[in-house]
mmCIF file of N, CA, C and O in Angstrom:
data_model
loop_
_atom_site.group_PDB
_atom_site.id
_atom_site.type_symbol
_atom_site.label_atom_id
_atom_site.label_comp_id
_atom_site.label_asym_id
_atom_site.label_seq_id
_atom_site.Cartn_x
_atom_site.Cartn_y
_atom_site.Cartn_z
ATOM 1 N N MET A 1288 2.698 6.464 -78.622
ATOM 2 C CA MET A 1288 2.623 6.451 -77.174
ATOM 3 C C MET A 1288 3.290 7.708 -76.653
ATOM 4 O O MET A 1288 4.408 8.021 -77.039
ATOM 5 N N PRO A 1289 2.650 8.423 -75.742
ATOM 6 C CA PRO A 1289 3.273 9.602 -75.164
ATOM 7 C C PRO A 1289 4.552 9.244 -74.428
ATOM 8 O O PRO A 1289 4.642 8.205 -73.781
ATOM 9 N N ALA A 1290 5.550 10.101 -74.516
ATOM 10 C CA ALA A 1290 6.845 9.831 -73.893
ATOM 11 C C ALA A 1290 6.729 9.663 -72.392
ATOM 12 O O ALA A 1290 7.487 8.915 -71.786
ATOM 13 N N SER A 1291 5.784 10.323 -71.749
ATOM 14 C CA SER A 1291 5.662 10.254 -70.299
ATOM 15 C C SER A 1291 5.093 8.927 -69.802
ATOM 16 O O SER A 1291 5.108 8.667 -68.616
ATOM 17 N N CYS A 1292 4.586 8.079 -70.696
ATOM 18 C CA CYS A 1292 3.978 6.811 -70.270
ATOM 19 C C CYS A 1292 5.018 5.771 -69.900
ATOM 20 O O CYS A 1292 4.721 4.850 -69.168
ATOM 21 N N GLY A 1293 6.197 5.846 -70.447
ATOM 22 C CA GLY A 1293 7.230 4.867 -70.146
ATOM 23 C C GLY A 1293 7.096 3.612 -70.975
ATOM 24 O O GLY A 1293 6.139 3.421 -71.714
ATOM 25 N N ASP A 1294 8.073 2.723 -70.830
ATOM 26 C CA ASP A 1294 8.122 1.502 -71.635
ATOM 27 C C ASP A 1294 7.081 0.474 -71.233
ATOM 28 O O ASP A 1294 6.743 -0.398 -72.004
ATOM 29 N N ALA A 1295 6.553 0.531 -70.018
ATOM 30 C CA ALA A 1295 5.611 -0.481 -69.545
ATOM 31 C C ALA A 1295 4.178 -0.211 -69.974
ATOM 32 O O ALA A 1295 3.316 -1.043 -69.766
ATOM 33 N N SER A 1296 3.888 0.926 -70.574
ATOM 34 C CA SER A 1296 2.517 1.253 -70.967
ATOM 35 C C SER A 1296 2.104 0.482 -72.202
ATOM 36 O O SER A 1296 2.874 0.347 -73.150
ATOM 37 N N ILE A 1297 0.865 -0.013 -72.180
ATOM 38 C CA ILE A 1297 0.310 -0.762 -73.307
ATOM 39 C C ILE A 1297 -1.080 -0.220 -73.585
ATOM 40 O O ILE A 1297 -1.917 -0.168 -72.681
ATOM 41 N N MET A 1298 -1.343 0.171 -74.832
ATOM 42 C CA MET A 1298 -2.683 0.623 -75.179
ATOM 43 C C MET A 1298 -3.593 -0.596 -75.293
ATOM 44 O O MET A 1298 -3.303 -1.528 -76.037
ATOM 45 N N LEU A 1299 -4.689 -0.617 -74.546
ATOM 46 C CA LEU A 1299 -5.616 -1.743 -74.567
ATOM 47 C C LEU A 1299 -6.641 -1.617 -75.675
ATOM 48 O O LEU A 1299 -7.048 -2.603 -76.270
ATOM 49 N N THR A 1300 -7.105 -0.416 -75.946
ATOM 50 C CA THR A 1300 -8.065 -0.187 -77.014
ATOM 51 C C THR A 1300 -8.027 1.283 -77.378
ATOM 52 O O THR A 1300 -7.570 2.105 -76.603
ATOM 53 N N SER A 1301 -8.486 1.611 -78.558
ATOM 54 C CA SER A 1301 -8.594 3.011 -78.945
ATOM 55 C C SER A 1301 -10.066 3.391 -78.975
ATOM 56 O O SER A 1301 -10.927 2.554 -79.201
ATOM 57 N N VAL A 1302 -10.336 4.638 -78.700
ATOM 58 C CA VAL A 1302 -11.699 5.147 -78.732
ATOM 59 C C VAL A 1302 -11.804 5.977 -79.989
ATOM 60 O O VAL A 1302 -11.127 6.987 -80.128
ATOM 61 N N GLN A 1303 -12.630 5.547 -80.944
ATOM 62 C CA GLN A 1303 -12.649 6.168 -82.249
ATOM 63 C C GLN A 1303 -13.471 7.444 -82.300
ATOM 64 O O GLN A 1303 -13.002 8.450 -82.757
ATOM 65 N N ALA A 1304 -14.696 7.429 -81.800
ATOM 66 C CA ALA A 1304 -15.555 8.598 -81.959
ATOM 67 C C ALA A 1304 -15.978 9.203 -80.634
ATOM 68 O O ALA A 1304 -16.389 10.335 -80.583
ATOM 69 N N GLY A 1305 -15.877 8.454 -79.575
ATOM 70 C CA GLY A 1305 -16.435 8.900 -78.309
ATOM 71 C C GLY A 1305 -15.474 9.668 -77.440
ATOM 72 O O GLY A 1305 -14.315 9.898 -77.786
ATOM 73 N N THR A 1306 -15.980 10.068 -76.309
ATOM 74 C CA THR A 1306 -15.200 10.750 -75.295
ATOM 75 C C THR A 1306 -15.222 9.882 -74.051
ATOM 76 O O THR A 1306 -16.245 9.820 -73.367
ATOM 77 N N PRO A 1307 -14.130 9.175 -73.730
ATOM 78 C CA PRO A 1307 -14.149 8.289 -72.577
ATOM 79 C C PRO A 1307 -14.190 9.069 -71.265
ATOM 80 O O PRO A 1307 -13.546 10.107 -71.130
ATOM 81 N N ARG A 1308 -14.958 8.573 -70.312
ATOM 82 C CA ARG A 1308 -15.095 9.181 -68.984
ATOM 83 C C ARG A 1308 -15.171 8.066 -67.964
ATOM 84 O O ARG A 1308 -16.198 7.423 -67.818
ATOM 85 N N GLY A 1309 -14.107 7.805 -67.283
ATOM 86 C CA GLY A 1309 -14.088 6.779 -66.253
ATOM 87 C C GLY A 1309 -13.678 5.431 -66.817
ATOM 88 O O GLY A 1309 -14.056 5.077 -67.930
ATOM 89 N N VAL A 1310 -12.896 4.700 -66.052
ATOM 90 C CA VAL A 1310 -12.438 3.378 -66.467
ATOM 91 C C VAL A 1310 -12.320 2.493 -65.230
ATOM 92 O O VAL A 1310 -12.043 2.978 -64.132
ATOM 93 N N ALA A 1311 -12.580 1.208 -65.418
ATOM 94 C CA ALA A 1311 -12.434 0.222 -64.344
ATOM 95 C C ALA A 1311 -12.059 -1.109 -64.995
ATOM 96 O O ALA A 1311 -12.266 -1.293 -66.199
ATOM 97 N N ALA A 1312 -11.510 -2.011 -64.206
ATOM 98 C CA ALA A 1312 -11.121 -3.315 -64.734
ATOM 99 C C ALA A 1312 -11.348 -4.387 -63.678
ATOM 100 O O ALA A 1312 -11.360 -4.113 -62.484
ATOM 101 N N ASP A 1313 -11.540 -5.612 -64.168
ATOM 102 C CA ASP A 1313 -11.538 -6.780 -63.304
ATOM 103 C C ASP A 1313 -10.483 -7.721 -63.869
ATOM 104 O O ASP A 1313 -9.641 -7.295 -64.644
ATOM 105 N N GLY A 1314 -10.506 -8.974 -63.542
ATOM 106 C CA GLY A 1314 -9.489 -9.890 -64.024
ATOM 107 C C GLY A 1314 -9.600 -10.256 -65.490
ATOM 108 O O GLY A 1314 -8.675 -10.807 -66.071
ATOM 109 N N ALA A 1315 -10.732 -9.932 -66.124
ATOM 110 C CA ALA A 1315 -10.967 -10.353 -67.505
ATOM 111 C C ALA A 1315 -11.169 -9.199 -68.483
ATOM 112 O O ALA A 1315 -10.826 -9.337 -69.659
ATOM 113 N N TYR A 1316 -11.749 -8.083 -68.042
ATOM 114 C CA TYR A 1316 -12.131 -6.999 -68.943
ATOM 115 C C TYR A 1316 -11.707 -5.636 -68.416
ATOM 116 O O TYR A 1316 -11.540 -5.455 -67.210
ATOM 117 N N VAL A 1317 -11.593 -4.682 -69.334
ATOM 118 C CA VAL A 1317 -11.516 -3.268 -68.994
ATOM 119 C C VAL A 1317 -12.848 -2.655 -69.427
ATOM 120 O O VAL A 1317 -13.373 -2.985 -70.488
ATOM 121 N N TYR A 1318 -13.421 -1.809 -68.574
ATOM 122 C CA TYR A 1318 -14.729 -1.199 -68.804
ATOM 123 C C TYR A 1318 -14.550 0.317 -68.826
ATOM 124 O O TYR A 1318 -13.726 0.846 -68.082
ATOM 125 N N TRP A 1319 -15.350 1.027 -69.626
ATOM 126 C CA TRP A 1319 -15.297 2.473 -69.618
ATOM 127 C C TRP A 1319 -16.631 3.065 -70.033
ATOM 128 O O TRP A 1319 -17.449 2.402 -70.651
ATOM 129 N N ALA A 1320 -16.807 4.314 -69.649
ATOM 130 C CA ALA A 1320 -17.979 5.080 -70.048
ATOM 131 C C ALA A 1320 -17.578 5.922 -71.246
ATOM 132 O O ALA A 1320 -16.529 6.553 -71.239
ATOM 133 N N GLU A 1321 -18.396 5.919 -72.267
ATOM 134 C CA GLU A 1321 -18.146 6.721 -73.460
ATOM 135 C C GLU A 1321 -19.290 7.718 -73.595
ATOM 136 O O GLU A 1321 -20.452 7.332 -73.636
ATOM 137 N N GLN A 1322 -18.952 9.001 -73.647
ATOM 138 C CA GLN A 1322 -19.970 10.052 -73.654
ATOM 139 C C GLN A 1322 -20.635 10.226 -75.009
ATOM 140 O O GLN A 1322 -21.798 10.582 -75.078
ATOM 141 N N THR A 1323 -19.915 10.010 -76.091
ATOM 142 C CA THR A 1323 -20.483 10.223 -77.419
ATOM 143 C C THR A 1323 -20.194 9.014 -78.292
ATOM 144 O O THR A 1323 -19.047 8.832 -78.675
ATOM 145 N N PRO A 1324 -21.104 8.165 -78.614
ATOM 146 C CA PRO A 1324 -22.465 8.127 -78.087
ATOM 147 C C PRO A 1324 -22.441 7.575 -76.678
ATOM 148 O O PRO A 1324 -21.549 6.825 -76.306
ATOM 149 N N GLY A 1325 -23.428 7.913 -75.871
ATOM 150 C CA GLY A 1325 -23.463 7.488 -74.472
ATOM 151 C C GLY A 1325 -23.596 5.981 -74.347
ATOM 152 O O GLY A 1325 -24.579 5.394 -74.795
ATOM 153 N N ALA A 1326 -22.588 5.347 -73.750
ATOM 154 C CA ALA A 1326 -22.611 3.894 -73.592
ATOM 155 C C ALA A 1326 -21.589 3.455 -72.555
ATOM 156 O O ALA A 1326 -20.599 4.147 -72.322
ATOM 157 N N ILE A 1327 -21.815 2.300 -71.955
ATOM 158 C CA ILE A 1327 -20.814 1.607 -71.152
ATOM 159 C C ILE A 1327 -20.277 0.502 -72.045
ATOM 160 O O ILE A 1327 -21.037 -0.286 -72.602
ATOM 161 N N LYS A 1328 -18.955 0.475 -72.180
ATOM 162 C CA LYS A 1328 -18.321 -0.485 -73.089
ATOM 163 C C LYS A 1328 -17.319 -1.329 -72.335
ATOM 164 O O LYS A 1328 -16.891 -0.975 -71.239
ATOM 165 N N ARG A 1329 -16.937 -2.461 -72.946
ATOM 166 C CA ARG A 1329 -15.897 -3.304 -72.372
ATOM 167 C C ARG A 1329 -15.110 -3.975 -73.477
ATOM 168 O O ARG A 1329 -15.571 -4.111 -74.613
ATOM 169 N N ARG A 1330 -13.907 -4.411 -73.094
ATOM 170 C CA ARG A 1330 -13.045 -5.169 -73.999
ATOM 171 C C ARG A 1330 -12.235 -6.131 -73.147
ATOM 172 O O ARG A 1330 -11.777 -5.784 -72.062
ATOM 173 N N ALA A 1331 -12.062 -7.348 -73.634
ATOM 174 C CA ALA A 1331 -11.246 -8.328 -72.927
ATOM 175 C C ALA A 1331 -9.828 -7.796 -72.771
ATOM 176 O O ALA A 1331 -9.303 -7.120 -73.672
ATOM 177 N N LEU A 1332 -9.195 -8.071 -71.629
ATOM 178 C CA LEU A 1332 -7.849 -7.559 -71.379
ATOM 179 C C LEU A 1332 -6.834 -8.094 -72.375
ATOM 180 O O LEU A 1332 -5.901 -7.395 -72.734
ATOM 181 N N GLY A 1333 -6.978 -9.323 -72.840
ATOM 182 C CA GLY A 1333 -6.032 -9.887 -73.792
ATOM 183 C C GLY A 1333 -6.234 -9.350 -75.193
ATOM 184 O O GLY A 1333 -5.319 -8.825 -75.814
ATOM 185 N N SER A 1334 -7.434 -9.490 -75.703
ATOM 186 C CA SER A 1334 -7.781 -9.009 -77.041
ATOM 187 C C SER A 1334 -9.273 -9.238 -77.245
ATOM 188 O O SER A 1334 -9.945 -9.767 -76.376
ATOM 189 N N GLY A 1335 -9.741 -8.853 -78.399
ATOM 190 C CA GLY A 1335 -11.142 -9.078 -78.711
ATOM 191 C C GLY A 1335 -11.846 -7.797 -79.079
ATOM 192 O O GLY A 1335 -11.287 -6.713 -78.974
ATOM 193 N N PRO A 1336 -13.107 -7.918 -79.488
ATOM 194 C CA PRO A 1336 -13.857 -6.743 -79.922
ATOM 195 C C PRO A 1336 -14.341 -5.892 -78.738
ATOM 196 O O PRO A 1336 -14.480 -6.390 -77.627
ATOM 197 N N VAL A 1337 -14.628 -4.647 -79.003
ATOM 198 C CA VAL A 1337 -15.256 -3.768 -78.025
ATOM 199 C C VAL A 1337 -16.741 -4.122 -77.994
ATOM 200 O O VAL A 1337 -17.373 -4.265 -79.035
ATOM 201 N N GLU A 1338 -17.292 -4.287 -76.790
ATOM 202 C CA GLU A 1338 -18.702 -4.647 -76.620
ATOM 203 C C GLU A 1338 -19.458 -3.519 -75.939
ATOM 204 O O GLU A 1338 -18.934 -2.890 -75.017
ATOM 205 N N ASP A 1339 -20.672 -3.269 -76.373
ATOM 206 C CA ASP A 1339 -21.565 -2.329 -75.704
ATOM 207 C C ASP A 1339 -22.336 -3.077 -74.628
ATOM 208 O O ASP A 1339 -23.127 -3.959 -74.934
ATOM 209 N N LEU A 1340 -22.121 -2.724 -73.362
ATOM 210 C CA LEU A 1340 -22.895 -3.327 -72.277
ATOM 211 C C LEU A 1340 -24.195 -2.577 -72.032
ATOM 212 O O LEU A 1340 -25.202 -3.171 -71.684
ATOM 213 N N ALA A 1341 -24.141 -1.259 -72.173
ATOM 214 C CA ALA A 1341 -25.318 -0.426 -71.934
ATOM 215 C C ALA A 1341 -25.305 0.747 -72.906
ATOM 216 O O ALA A 1341 -24.746 1.796 -72.613
ATOM 217 N N PRO A 1342 -25.894 0.596 -74.093
ATOM 218 C CA PRO A 1342 -25.943 1.696 -75.063
ATOM 219 C C PRO A 1342 -27.123 2.634 -74.789
ATOM 220 O O PRO A 1342 -27.989 2.340 -73.961
ATOM 221 N N GLY A 1343 -27.141 3.775 -75.462
ATOM 222 C CA GLY A 1343 -28.269 4.687 -75.405
ATOM 223 C C GLY A 1343 -28.357 5.533 -74.145
ATOM 224 O O GLY A 1343 -29.440 5.937 -73.746
ATOM 225 N N LEU A 1344 -27.218 5.823 -73.512
ATOM 226 C CA LEU A 1344 -27.204 6.612 -72.285
ATOM 227 C C LEU A 1344 -27.023 8.096 -72.601
ATOM 228 O O LEU A 1344 -26.591 8.458 -73.691
ATOM 229 N N ASP A 1345 -27.330 8.952 -71.617
ATOM 230 C CA ASP A 1345 -27.173 10.397 -71.814
ATOM 231 C C ASP A 1345 -25.713 10.821 -71.718
ATOM 232 O O ASP A 1345 -25.141 11.300 -72.687
ATOM 233 N N ALA A 1346 -25.117 10.681 -70.548
ATOM 234 C CA ALA A 1346 -23.742 11.132 -70.323
ATOM 235 C C ALA A 1346 -23.115 10.298 -69.203
ATOM 236 O O ALA A 1346 -22.959 10.763 -68.081
ATOM 237 N N PRO A 1347 -22.766 9.048 -69.482
ATOM 238 C CA PRO A 1347 -22.238 8.170 -68.436
ATOM 239 C C PRO A 1347 -20.827 8.564 -67.996
ATOM 240 O O PRO A 1347 -20.024 9.012 -68.798
ATOM 241 N N THR A 1348 -20.558 8.401 -66.686
ATOM 242 C CA THR A 1348 -19.231 8.665 -66.114
ATOM 243 C C THR A 1348 -19.012 7.717 -64.947
ATOM 244 O O THR A 1348 -19.884 6.946 -64.582
ATOM 245 N N SER A 1349 -17.843 7.790 -64.351
ATOM 246 C CA SER A 1349 -17.534 7.166 -63.059
ATOM 247 C C SER A 1349 -17.882 5.691 -63.002
ATOM 248 O O SER A 1349 -18.812 5.273 -62.305
ATOM 249 N N VAL A 1350 -17.139 4.870 -63.697
ATOM 250 C CA VAL A 1350 -17.390 3.432 -63.780
ATOM 251 C C VAL A 1350 -16.773 2.703 -62.583
ATOM 252 O O VAL A 1350 -15.653 2.998 -62.174
ATOM 253 N N LEU A 1351 -17.517 1.738 -62.036
ATOM 254 C CA LEU A 1351 -17.058 0.900 -60.934
ATOM 255 C C LEU A 1351 -17.473 -0.533 -61.228
ATOM 256 O O LEU A 1351 -18.612 -0.776 -61.633
ATOM 257 N N VAL A 1352 -16.562 -1.479 -61.010
ATOM 258 C CA VAL A 1352 -16.872 -2.902 -61.149
ATOM 259 C C VAL A 1352 -16.847 -3.514 -59.759
ATOM 260 O O VAL A 1352 -15.862 -3.363 -59.026
ATOM 261 N N ALA A 1353 -17.944 -4.186 -59.385
ATOM 262 C CA ALA A 1353 -18.028 -4.853 -58.084
ATOM 263 C C ALA A 1353 -18.880 -6.103 -58.236
ATOM 264 O O ALA A 1353 -20.018 -6.030 -58.689
ATOM 265 N N GLY A 1354 -18.309 -7.230 -57.872
ATOM 266 C CA GLY A 1354 -19.034 -8.489 -57.986
ATOM 267 C C GLY A 1354 -19.395 -8.775 -59.437
ATOM 268 O O GLY A 1354 -18.560 -8.700 -60.322
ATOM 269 N N ASP A 1355 -20.671 -9.064 -59.675
ATOM 270 C CA ASP A 1355 -21.135 -9.411 -61.019
ATOM 271 C C ASP A 1355 -21.655 -8.211 -61.804
ATOM 272 O O ASP A 1355 -22.248 -8.394 -62.867
ATOM 273 N N PHE A 1356 -21.463 -6.999 -61.282
ATOM 274 C CA PHE A 1356 -22.072 -5.820 -61.909
ATOM 275 C C PHE A 1356 -21.074 -4.723 -62.225
ATOM 276 O O PHE A 1356 -20.026 -4.614 -61.589
ATOM 277 N N VAL A 1357 -21.444 -3.904 -63.206
ATOM 278 C CA VAL A 1357 -20.746 -2.663 -63.548
ATOM 279 C C VAL A 1357 -21.705 -1.534 -63.190
ATOM 280 O O VAL A 1357 -22.871 -1.547 -63.612
ATOM 281 N N TYR A 1358 -21.232 -0.561 -62.414
ATOM 282 C CA TYR A 1358 -22.037 0.577 -61.974
ATOM 283 C C TYR A 1358 -21.496 1.852 -62.612
ATOM 284 O O TYR A 1358 -20.297 1.959 -62.863
ATOM 285 N N TRP A 1359 -22.378 2.827 -62.840
ATOM 286 C CA TRP A 1359 -21.945 4.114 -63.371
ATOM 287 C C TRP A 1359 -22.960 5.195 -63.023
ATOM 288 O O TRP A 1359 -24.106 4.911 -62.688
ATOM 289 N N LEU A 1360 -22.510 6.421 -63.137
ATOM 290 C CA LEU A 1360 -23.368 7.587 -62.987
ATOM 291 C C LEU A 1360 -23.758 8.049 -64.378
ATOM 292 O O LEU A 1360 -22.904 8.157 -65.260
ATOM 293 N N ASP A 1361 -25.043 8.292 -64.599
ATOM 294 C CA ASP A 1361 -25.514 8.817 -65.882
ATOM 295 C C ASP A 1361 -26.246 10.126 -65.601
ATOM 296 O O ASP A 1361 -27.285 10.139 -64.950
ATOM 297 N N ALA A 1362 -25.670 11.205 -66.045
ATOM 298 C CA ALA A 1362 -26.261 12.532 -65.838
ATOM 299 C C ALA A 1362 -26.698 13.077 -67.184
ATOM 300 O O ALA A 1362 -25.967 12.985 -68.166
ATOM 301 N N PRO A 1363 -27.890 13.645 -67.270
ATOM 302 C CA PRO A 1363 -28.358 14.179 -68.554
ATOM 303 C C PRO A 1363 -27.514 15.370 -69.000
ATOM 304 O O PRO A 1363 -26.887 16.043 -68.184
ATOM 305 N N GLN A 1364 -27.492 15.603 -70.299
ATOM 306 C CA GLN A 1364 -26.731 16.727 -70.848
ATOM 307 C C GLN A 1364 -27.250 18.048 -70.302
ATOM 308 O O GLN A 1364 -26.511 18.984 -70.109
ATOM 309 N N SER A 1365 -28.550 18.142 -70.065
ATOM 310 C CA SER A 1365 -29.157 19.355 -69.527
ATOM 311 C C SER A 1365 -29.766 19.020 -68.165
ATOM 312 O O SER A 1365 -30.792 18.347 -68.102
ATOM 313 N N PRO A 1366 -29.145 19.462 -67.059
ATOM 314 C CA PRO A 1366 -29.653 19.103 -65.738
ATOM 315 C C PRO A 1366 -31.094 19.554 -65.481
ATOM 316 O O PRO A 1366 -31.764 19.008 -64.621
ATOM 317 N N SER A 1367 -31.579 20.515 -66.231
ATOM 318 C CA SER A 1367 -32.946 20.977 -66.004
ATOM 319 C C SER A 1367 -33.992 20.015 -66.561
ATOM 320 O O SER A 1367 -35.157 20.104 -66.217
ATOM 321 N N THR A 1368 -33.574 19.056 -67.408
ATOM 322 C CA THR A 1368 -34.546 18.143 -68.014
ATOM 323 C C THR A 1368 -34.808 16.901 -67.178
ATOM 324 O O THR A 1368 -35.906 16.360 -67.205
ATOM 325 N N ALA A 1369 -33.808 16.412 -66.462
ATOM 326 C CA ALA A 1369 -33.978 15.192 -65.667
ATOM 327 C C ALA A 1369 -32.830 15.089 -64.676
ATOM 328 O O ALA A 1369 -31.736 15.582 -64.938
ATOM 329 N N PRO A 1370 -33.051 14.425 -63.546
ATOM 330 C CA PRO A 1370 -31.956 14.241 -62.582
ATOM 331 C C PRO A 1370 -31.000 13.145 -63.044
ATOM 332 O O PRO A 1370 -31.353 12.302 -63.860
ATOM 333 N N GLY A 1371 -29.800 13.163 -62.507
ATOM 334 C CA GLY A 1371 -28.859 12.084 -62.765
ATOM 335 C C GLY A 1371 -29.251 10.848 -61.974
ATOM 336 O O GLY A 1371 -30.114 10.905 -61.092
ATOM 337 N N ALA A 1372 -28.634 9.718 -62.273
ATOM 338 C CA ALA A 1372 -28.958 8.470 -61.585
ATOM 339 C C ALA A 1372 -27.748 7.547 -61.601
ATOM 340 O O ALA A 1372 -26.878 7.669 -62.456
ATOM 341 N N ILE A 1373 -27.712 6.631 -60.643
ATOM 342 C CA ILE A 1373 -26.703 5.579 -60.617
ATOM 343 C C ILE A 1373 -27.356 4.322 -61.167
ATOM 344 O O ILE A 1373 -28.449 3.941 -60.755
ATOM 345 N N TRP A 1374 -26.671 3.693 -62.113
ATOM 346 C CA TRP A 1374 -27.202 2.521 -62.808
ATOM 347 C C TRP A 1374 -26.245 1.342 -62.649
ATOM 348 O O TRP A 1374 -25.095 1.513 -62.307
ATOM 349 N N LYS A 1375 -26.742 0.161 -62.983
ATOM 350 C CA LYS A 1375 -25.875 -1.017 -62.995
ATOM 351 C C LYS A 1375 -26.330 -1.950 -64.121
ATOM 352 O O LYS A 1375 -27.479 -1.915 -64.556
ATOM 353 N N VAL A 1376 -25.389 -2.773 -64.578
ATOM 354 C CA VAL A 1376 -25.659 -3.808 -65.569
ATOM 355 C C VAL A 1376 -24.807 -5.013 -65.200
ATOM 356 O O VAL A 1376 -23.706 -4.858 -64.661
ATOM 357 N N ARG A 1377 -25.327 -6.195 -65.476
ATOM 358 C CA ARG A 1377 -24.541 -7.414 -65.231
ATOM 359 C C ARG A 1377 -23.366 -7.452 -66.205
ATOM 360 O O ARG A 1377 -23.498 -7.115 -67.362
ATOM 361 N N LYS A 1378 -22.210 -7.887 -65.691
ATOM 362 C CA LYS A 1378 -20.993 -7.945 -66.518
ATOM 363 C C LYS A 1378 -21.145 -8.904 -67.679
ATOM 364 O O LYS A 1378 -21.853 -9.823 -67.679
#
């Protein structure tokens, strides 16, 4: 744990191969966007496995949880090939 985090910091999960971009939480899960491979993932706040909610994305970022859905921005690696879009998936 980095010294600047203090005694109250708790690591919820580790990211093994990906590059996390954006994080959000509700009362039950923590959600994040992982750039490599592109996916929206979640893990229960107490414990449990990491789940893929939306795999196969280009470059997801900016995660938001509202109501029954998780929203994110997915922008392609090359902006000249396709426009970015805002997506959602049920929690």
